[in-house]
Amino acid sequence: MGPAIFLSCLALLAFIVLMVLLSAIKIVPEYERGVIFRLGRLIGARGPGLFLVIPIFERMVRIDTRVITMDVPVQEVITLDNVTIKVNAVLYFQVINPNWAVTKVMDYIRATMQISQTTLRSVVGQMELDELLAQREKINQKLQQIIDEQTEPWGIKVTIVEVKDVELPQNMQRAMAKQAEAEREKRAKLIHAEGEFQASRALAAAADIIAKEPVTLQLRYLQTLTEIAVEKNSTIIFPLPIDTIRPFVDAVSRGEKPTPESPQSEPTRRLD
């Protein structure tokens, strides 16, 4: 009985020693760091790879150093021009100092989430709705700067903050749609007026040329007849130049017998 009990105790002791040795061996992957505490005091971060931790006297806390993506929940905010909106965002950050992330904040992920929510409400509440919709990049940069400054003492680096969606009330959406429609109509009217102005200038220039060369009116008359004939219409309307009947009108007004004259002779008759 004596040797059997001794061997049993020796096997148990060997098993305990083996378990202690196995618990002392730690393997940390490339994207993690192990923060070591010895008797409650910070020793530092170790890893990645294989290292030993003294059982009972040392304790290790694993910290992930990869970029963490966090959705900031929807926040109801009143803008500077008293418009109630709902806005959410996405946050990208990573731990650059594992020692600070363990010793200076209790839960760095939850703390970063709370800072992001309060900062989002504060920044959006200081801007007008038009500025929020038009200057999204400026708002993102401001959010990233503020959140990064507040989380830097915790060993956290905020890389990107993006406003994802801005939800407007239905009445505000209808008002903005009417505003956009009115703006489009204003642009259309201005373009139409500009076209009319340019067309009138071209017509005025054409009228000056026709007034200097009356034969151009006859050429235009013949061109109009040619265009009408191409359409193969059953009814053809002949435009009659006013210069053709002007001598008859003038003669009737003076009580004389009208004598037909051609439009080309009209300027000569006036000179006589």
GROMACS .gro file of C-alpha atoms in nm:
model
  272
    1MET     CA    1   0.000   0.000   0.000
    2GLY     CA    2   0.282   0.239   0.077
    3PRO     CA    3   0.447   0.239  -0.268
    4ALA     CA    4   0.106   0.255  -0.444
    5ILE     CA    5   0.000   0.559  -0.245
    6PHE     CA    6   0.336   0.722  -0.310
    7LEU     CA    7   0.308   0.666  -0.684
    8SER     CA    8  -0.046   0.803  -0.686
    9CYS     CA    9   0.062   1.119  -0.507
   10LEU     CA   10   0.357   1.156  -0.741
   11ALA     CA   11   0.133   1.120  -1.047
   12LEU     CA   12  -0.110   1.375  -0.903
   13LEU     CA   13   0.174   1.618  -0.835
   14ALA     CA   14   0.309   1.570  -1.185
   15PHE     CA   15  -0.036   1.636  -1.329
   16ILE     CA   16  -0.071   1.957  -1.127
   17VAL     CA   17   0.272   2.074  -1.237
   18LEU     CA   18   0.186   1.997  -1.597
   19MET     CA   19  -0.141   2.192  -1.577
   20VAL     CA   20   0.038   2.487  -1.419
   21LEU     CA   21   0.294   2.487  -1.695
   22LEU     CA   22   0.027   2.465  -1.961
   23SER     CA   23  -0.165   2.755  -1.804
   24ALA     CA   24   0.154   2.961  -1.803
   25ILE     CA   25   0.194   2.928  -2.178
   26LYS     CA   26   0.007   3.201  -2.366
   27ILE     CA   27  -0.029   3.241  -2.741
   28VAL     CA   28  -0.147   3.575  -2.874
   29PRO     CA   29  -0.229   3.619  -3.245
   30GLU     CA   30  -0.093   3.902  -3.459
   31TYR     CA   31  -0.401   4.123  -3.417
   32GLU     CA   32  -0.408   4.103  -3.034
   33ARG     CA   33  -0.192   4.214  -2.745
   34GLY     CA   34  -0.175   4.070  -2.395
   35VAL     CA   35  -0.162   4.330  -2.115
   36ILE     CA   36   0.012   4.172  -1.814
   37PHE     CA   37  -0.058   4.256  -1.448
   38ARG     CA   38   0.177   4.118  -1.179
   39LEU     CA   39   0.025   4.126  -0.833
   40GLY     CA   40  -0.209   4.400  -0.953
   41ARG     CA   41   0.062   4.621  -1.104
   42LEU     CA   42   0.084   4.690  -1.476
   43ILE     CA   43   0.382   4.521  -1.640
   44GLY     CA   44   0.304   4.602  -2.004
   45ALA     CA   45   0.173   4.457  -2.324
   46ARG     CA   46   0.317   4.138  -2.470
   47GLY     CA   47   0.276   3.966  -2.800
   48PRO     CA   48   0.210   3.866  -3.060
   49GLY     CA   49   0.338   3.511  -3.038
   50LEU     CA   50   0.426   3.271  -2.755
   51PHE     CA   51   0.524   3.384  -2.405
   52LEU     CA   52   0.490   3.270  -2.042
   53VAL     CA   53   0.272   3.412  -1.768
   54ILE     CA   54   0.350   3.324  -1.407
   55PRO     CA   55   0.041   3.151  -1.271
   56ILE     CA   56  -0.129   3.303  -0.966
   57PHE     CA   57   0.107   3.606  -0.968
   58GLU     CA   58   0.035   3.736  -1.316
   59ARG     CA   59  -0.288   3.800  -1.505
   60MET     CA   60  -0.333   3.876  -1.874
   61VAL     CA   61  -0.602   4.086  -2.047
   62ARG     CA   62  -0.643   4.045  -2.422
   63ILE     CA   63  -0.691   4.359  -2.632
   64ASP     CA   64  -0.789   4.352  -3.000
   65THR     CA   65  -0.588   4.604  -3.205
   66ARG     CA   66  -0.785   4.567  -3.529
   67VAL     CA   67  -1.006   4.845  -3.667
   68ILE     CA   68  -1.348   4.825  -3.505
   69THR     CA   69  -1.659   4.931  -3.697
   70MET     CA   70  -1.936   5.077  -3.481
   71ASP     CA   71  -2.282   5.194  -3.584
   72VAL     CA   72  -2.391   5.501  -3.392
   73PRO     CA   73  -2.765   5.460  -3.320
   74VAL     CA   74  -3.019   5.701  -3.462
   75GLN     CA   75  -3.020   6.029  -3.272
   76GLU     CA   76  -3.310   6.277  -3.273
   77VAL     CA   77  -3.165   6.624  -3.302
   78ILE     CA   78  -3.303   6.978  -3.331
   79THR     CA   79  -3.095   7.180  -3.575
   80LEU     CA   80  -3.000   7.544  -3.538
   81ASP     CA   81  -3.300   7.653  -3.747
   82ASN     CA   82  -3.540   7.451  -3.525
   83VAL     CA   83  -3.594   7.150  -3.754
   84THR     CA   84  -3.629   6.812  -3.586
   85ILE     CA   85  -3.435   6.541  -3.771
   86LYS     CA   86  -3.305   6.192  -3.710
   87VAL     CA   87  -2.942   6.121  -3.794
   88ASN     CA   88  -2.710   5.823  -3.756
   89ALA     CA   89  -2.343   5.761  -3.831
   90VAL     CA   90  -2.072   5.498  -3.856
   91LEU     CA   91  -1.744   5.508  -3.661
   92TYR     CA   92  -1.409   5.341  -3.732
   93PHE     CA   93  -1.149   5.324  -3.454
   94GLN     CA   94  -0.870   5.103  -3.320
   95VAL     CA   95  -0.661   5.063  -3.006
   96ILE     CA   96  -0.309   5.200  -3.047
   97ASN     CA   97  -0.209   5.181  -2.679
   98PRO     CA   98  -0.337   4.861  -2.512
   99ASN     CA   99  -0.205   4.966  -2.170
  100TRP     CA  100  -0.418   5.281  -2.164
  101ALA     CA  101  -0.721   5.101  -2.306
  102VAL     CA  102  -0.716   4.867  -2.003
  103THR     CA  103  -0.607   5.098  -1.721
  104LYS     CA  104  -0.770   5.435  -1.810
  105VAL     CA  105  -1.122   5.331  -1.905
  106MET     CA  106  -1.343   5.050  -1.782
  107ASP     CA  107  -1.494   4.952  -2.120
  108TYR     CA  108  -1.336   5.140  -2.408
  109ILE     CA  109  -1.589   5.021  -2.667
  110ARG     CA  110  -1.891   5.134  -2.466
  111ALA     CA  111  -1.717   5.459  -2.371
  112THR     CA  112  -1.639   5.535  -2.735
  113MET     CA  113  -2.000   5.464  -2.827
  114GLN     CA  114  -2.132   5.711  -2.569
  115ILE     CA  115  -1.884   5.979  -2.675
  116SER     CA  116  -1.987   5.932  -3.039
  117GLN     CA  117  -2.357   5.971  -2.963
  118THR     CA  118  -2.318   6.287  -2.757
  119THR     CA  119  -2.076   6.442  -3.007
  120LEU     CA  120  -2.309   6.366  -3.298
  121ARG     CA  121  -2.602   6.536  -3.125
  122SER     CA  122  -2.389   6.834  -3.026
  123VAL     CA  123  -2.233   6.897  -3.368
  124VAL     CA  124  -2.552   6.850  -3.569
  125GLY     CA  125  -2.746   7.069  -3.326
  126GLN     CA  126  -2.510   7.360  -3.396
  127MET     CA  127  -2.577   7.359  -3.772
  128GLU     CA  128  -2.866   7.457  -3.995
  129LEU     CA  129  -3.044   7.200  -4.208
  130ASP     CA  130  -2.913   7.333  -4.541
  131GLU     CA  131  -2.558   7.329  -4.406
  132LEU     CA  132  -2.602   6.974  -4.280
  133LEU     CA  133  -2.721   6.852  -4.619
  134ALA     CA  134  -2.468   7.044  -4.828
  135GLN     CA  135  -2.150   7.024  -4.618
  136ARG     CA  136  -2.144   6.658  -4.518
  137GLU     CA  137  -1.766   6.629  -4.556
  138LYS     CA  138  -1.706   6.923  -4.324
  139ILE     CA  139  -1.931   6.770  -4.058
  140ASN     CA  140  -1.756   6.433  -4.085
  141GLN     CA  141  -1.416   6.594  -4.032
  142LYS     CA  142  -1.541   6.790  -3.734
  143LEU     CA  143  -1.692   6.479  -3.574
  144GLN     CA  144  -1.373   6.280  -3.628
  145GLN     CA  145  -1.158   6.553  -3.474
  146ILE     CA  146  -1.373   6.597  -3.163
  147ILE     CA  147  -1.419   6.224  -3.093
  148ASP     CA  148  -1.050   6.154  -3.153
  149GLU     CA  149  -0.945   6.425  -2.908
  150GLN     CA  150  -1.175   6.284  -2.638
  151THR     CA  151  -1.070   5.920  -2.684
  152GLU     CA  152  -0.696   5.979  -2.727
  153PRO     CA  153  -0.627   5.957  -2.348
  154TRP     CA  154  -0.772   5.605  -2.361
  155GLY     CA  155  -0.522   5.490  -2.625
  156ILE     CA  156  -0.785   5.489  -2.903
  157LYS     CA  157  -0.743   5.638  -3.248
  158VAL     CA  158  -1.059   5.736  -3.438
  159THR     CA  159  -0.985   5.713  -3.810
  160ILE     CA  160  -1.317   5.777  -3.986
  161VAL     CA  161  -1.658   5.915  -3.888
  162GLU     CA  162  -1.929   5.926  -4.154
  163VAL     CA  163  -2.286   6.051  -4.125
  164LYS     CA  164  -2.491   5.774  -4.286
  165ASP     CA  165  -2.846   5.902  -4.312
  166VAL     CA  166  -3.046   6.216  -4.233
  167GLU     CA  167  -3.419   6.150  -4.192
  168LEU     CA  168  -3.644   6.453  -4.240
  169PRO     CA  169  -4.011   6.494  -4.137
  170GLN     CA  170  -4.268   6.446  -4.413
  171ASN     CA  171  -4.381   6.809  -4.408
  172MET     CA  172  -4.020   6.925  -4.442
  173GLN     CA  173  -3.965   6.688  -4.735
  174ARG     CA  174  -4.271   6.831  -4.911
  175ALA     CA  175  -4.154   7.187  -4.844
  176MET     CA  176  -3.809   7.112  -4.982
  177ALA     CA  177  -3.962   6.946  -5.287
  178LYS     CA  178  -4.172   7.258  -5.354
  179GLN     CA  179  -3.866   7.476  -5.310
  180ALA     CA  180  -3.669   7.266  -5.557
  181GLU     CA  181  -3.957   7.272  -5.805
  182ALA     CA  182  -3.983   7.651  -5.777
  183GLU     CA  183  -3.609   7.682  -5.830
  184ARG     CA  184  -3.632   7.467  -6.143
  185GLU     CA  185  -3.919   7.677  -6.277
  186LYS     CA  186  -3.723   7.994  -6.211
  187ARG     CA  187  -3.427   7.858  -6.406
  188ALA     CA  188  -3.654   7.751  -6.692
  189LYS     CA  189  -3.811   8.096  -6.713
  190LEU     CA  190  -3.473   8.265  -6.707
  191ILE     CA  191  -3.343   8.037  -6.982
  192HIS     CA  192  -3.658   8.098  -7.187
  193ALA     CA  193  -3.629   8.474  -7.140
  194GLU     CA  194  -3.262   8.464  -7.238
  195GLY     CA  195  -3.353   8.271  -7.552
  196GLU     CA  196  -3.625   8.523  -7.640
  197PHE     CA  197  -3.379   8.806  -7.587
  198GLN     CA  198  -3.118   8.651  -7.813
  199ALA     CA  199  -3.382   8.570  -8.076
  200SER     CA  200  -3.510   8.929  -8.071
  201ARG     CA  201  -3.159   9.060  -8.121
  202ALA     CA  202  -3.114   8.828  -8.419
  203LEU     CA  203  -3.450   8.935  -8.565
  204ALA     CA  204  -3.361   9.299  -8.516
  205ALA     CA  205  -3.033   9.247  -8.700
  206ALA     CA  206  -3.219   9.067  -8.979
  207ALA     CA  207  -3.473   9.350  -9.001
  208ASP     CA  208  -3.191   9.604  -9.038
  209ILE     CA  209  -3.045   9.405  -9.328
  210ILE     CA  210  -3.384   9.373  -9.499
  211ALA     CA  211  -3.447   9.748  -9.457
  212LYS     CA  212  -3.118   9.829  -9.627
  213GLU     CA  213  -3.168   9.576  -9.911
  214PRO     CA  214  -3.540   9.545 -10.004
  215VAL     CA  215  -3.461   9.267 -10.251
  216THR     CA  216  -3.395   9.037  -9.958
  217LEU     CA  217  -3.766   9.052  -9.877
  218GLN     CA  218  -3.846   8.914 -10.220
  219LEU     CA  219  -3.589   8.638 -10.174
  220ARG     CA  220  -3.747   8.549  -9.843
  221TYR     CA  221  -4.086   8.545 -10.012
  222LEU     CA  222  -3.965   8.300 -10.275
  223GLN     CA  223  -3.800   8.083 -10.011
  224THR     CA  224  -4.127   8.062  -9.819
  225LEU     CA  225  -4.312   7.950 -10.132
  226THR     CA  226  -4.048   7.683 -10.187
  227GLU     CA  227  -4.090   7.551  -9.833
  228ILE     CA  228  -4.468   7.540  -9.871
  229ALA     CA  229  -4.445   7.355 -10.203
  230VAL     CA  230  -4.227   7.083 -10.050
  231GLU     CA  231  -4.505   6.984  -9.808
  232LYS     CA  232  -4.740   6.899 -10.102
  233ASN     CA  233  -5.034   7.079  -9.948
  234SER     CA  234  -5.367   7.107 -10.131
  235THR     CA  235  -5.404   7.465 -10.013
  236ILE     CA  236  -5.124   7.715 -10.056
  237ILE     CA  237  -5.133   8.053  -9.887
  238PHE     CA  238  -4.937   8.323 -10.071
  239PRO     CA  239  -4.796   8.587  -9.840
  240LEU     CA  240  -4.831   8.934  -9.991
  241PRO     CA  241  -4.562   9.187  -9.899
  242ILE     CA  242  -4.700   9.512  -9.766
  243ASP     CA  243  -4.472   9.705 -10.003
  244THR     CA  244  -4.671   9.567 -10.298
  245ILE     CA  245  -4.998   9.727 -10.194
  246ARG     CA  246  -4.857  10.034 -10.024
  247PRO     CA  247  -4.876  10.254 -10.341
  248PHE     CA  248  -5.247  10.172 -10.377
  249VAL     CA  249  -5.313  10.255 -10.012
  250ASP     CA  250  -5.124  10.585 -10.041
  251ALA     CA  251  -5.312  10.679 -10.361
  252VAL     CA  252  -5.648  10.603 -10.207
  253SER     CA  253  -5.564  10.812  -9.902
  254ARG     CA  254  -5.474  11.108 -10.133
  255GLY     CA  255  -5.780  11.058 -10.354
  256GLU     CA  256  -5.571  10.979 -10.663
  257LYS     CA  257  -5.598  10.696 -10.910
  258PRO     CA  258  -5.379  10.412 -10.792
  259THR     CA  259  -5.099  10.306 -11.018
  260PRO     CA  260  -4.938   9.969 -10.953
  261GLU     CA  261  -4.572   9.980 -10.867
  262SER     CA  262  -4.330   9.715 -10.775
  263PRO     CA  263  -4.184   9.697 -10.421
  264GLN     CA  264  -3.843   9.772 -10.565
  265SER     CA  265  -3.957  10.109 -10.701
  266GLU     CA  266  -4.101  10.224 -10.367
  267PRO     CA  267  -3.779  10.383 -10.238
  268THR     CA  268  -3.735  10.569 -10.575
  269ARG     CA  269  -4.088  10.709 -10.564
  270ARG     CA  270  -4.030  10.838 -10.211
  271LEU     CA  271  -3.713  11.014 -10.319
  272ASP     CA  272  -3.904  11.194 -10.600
   0.00000   0.00000   0.00000
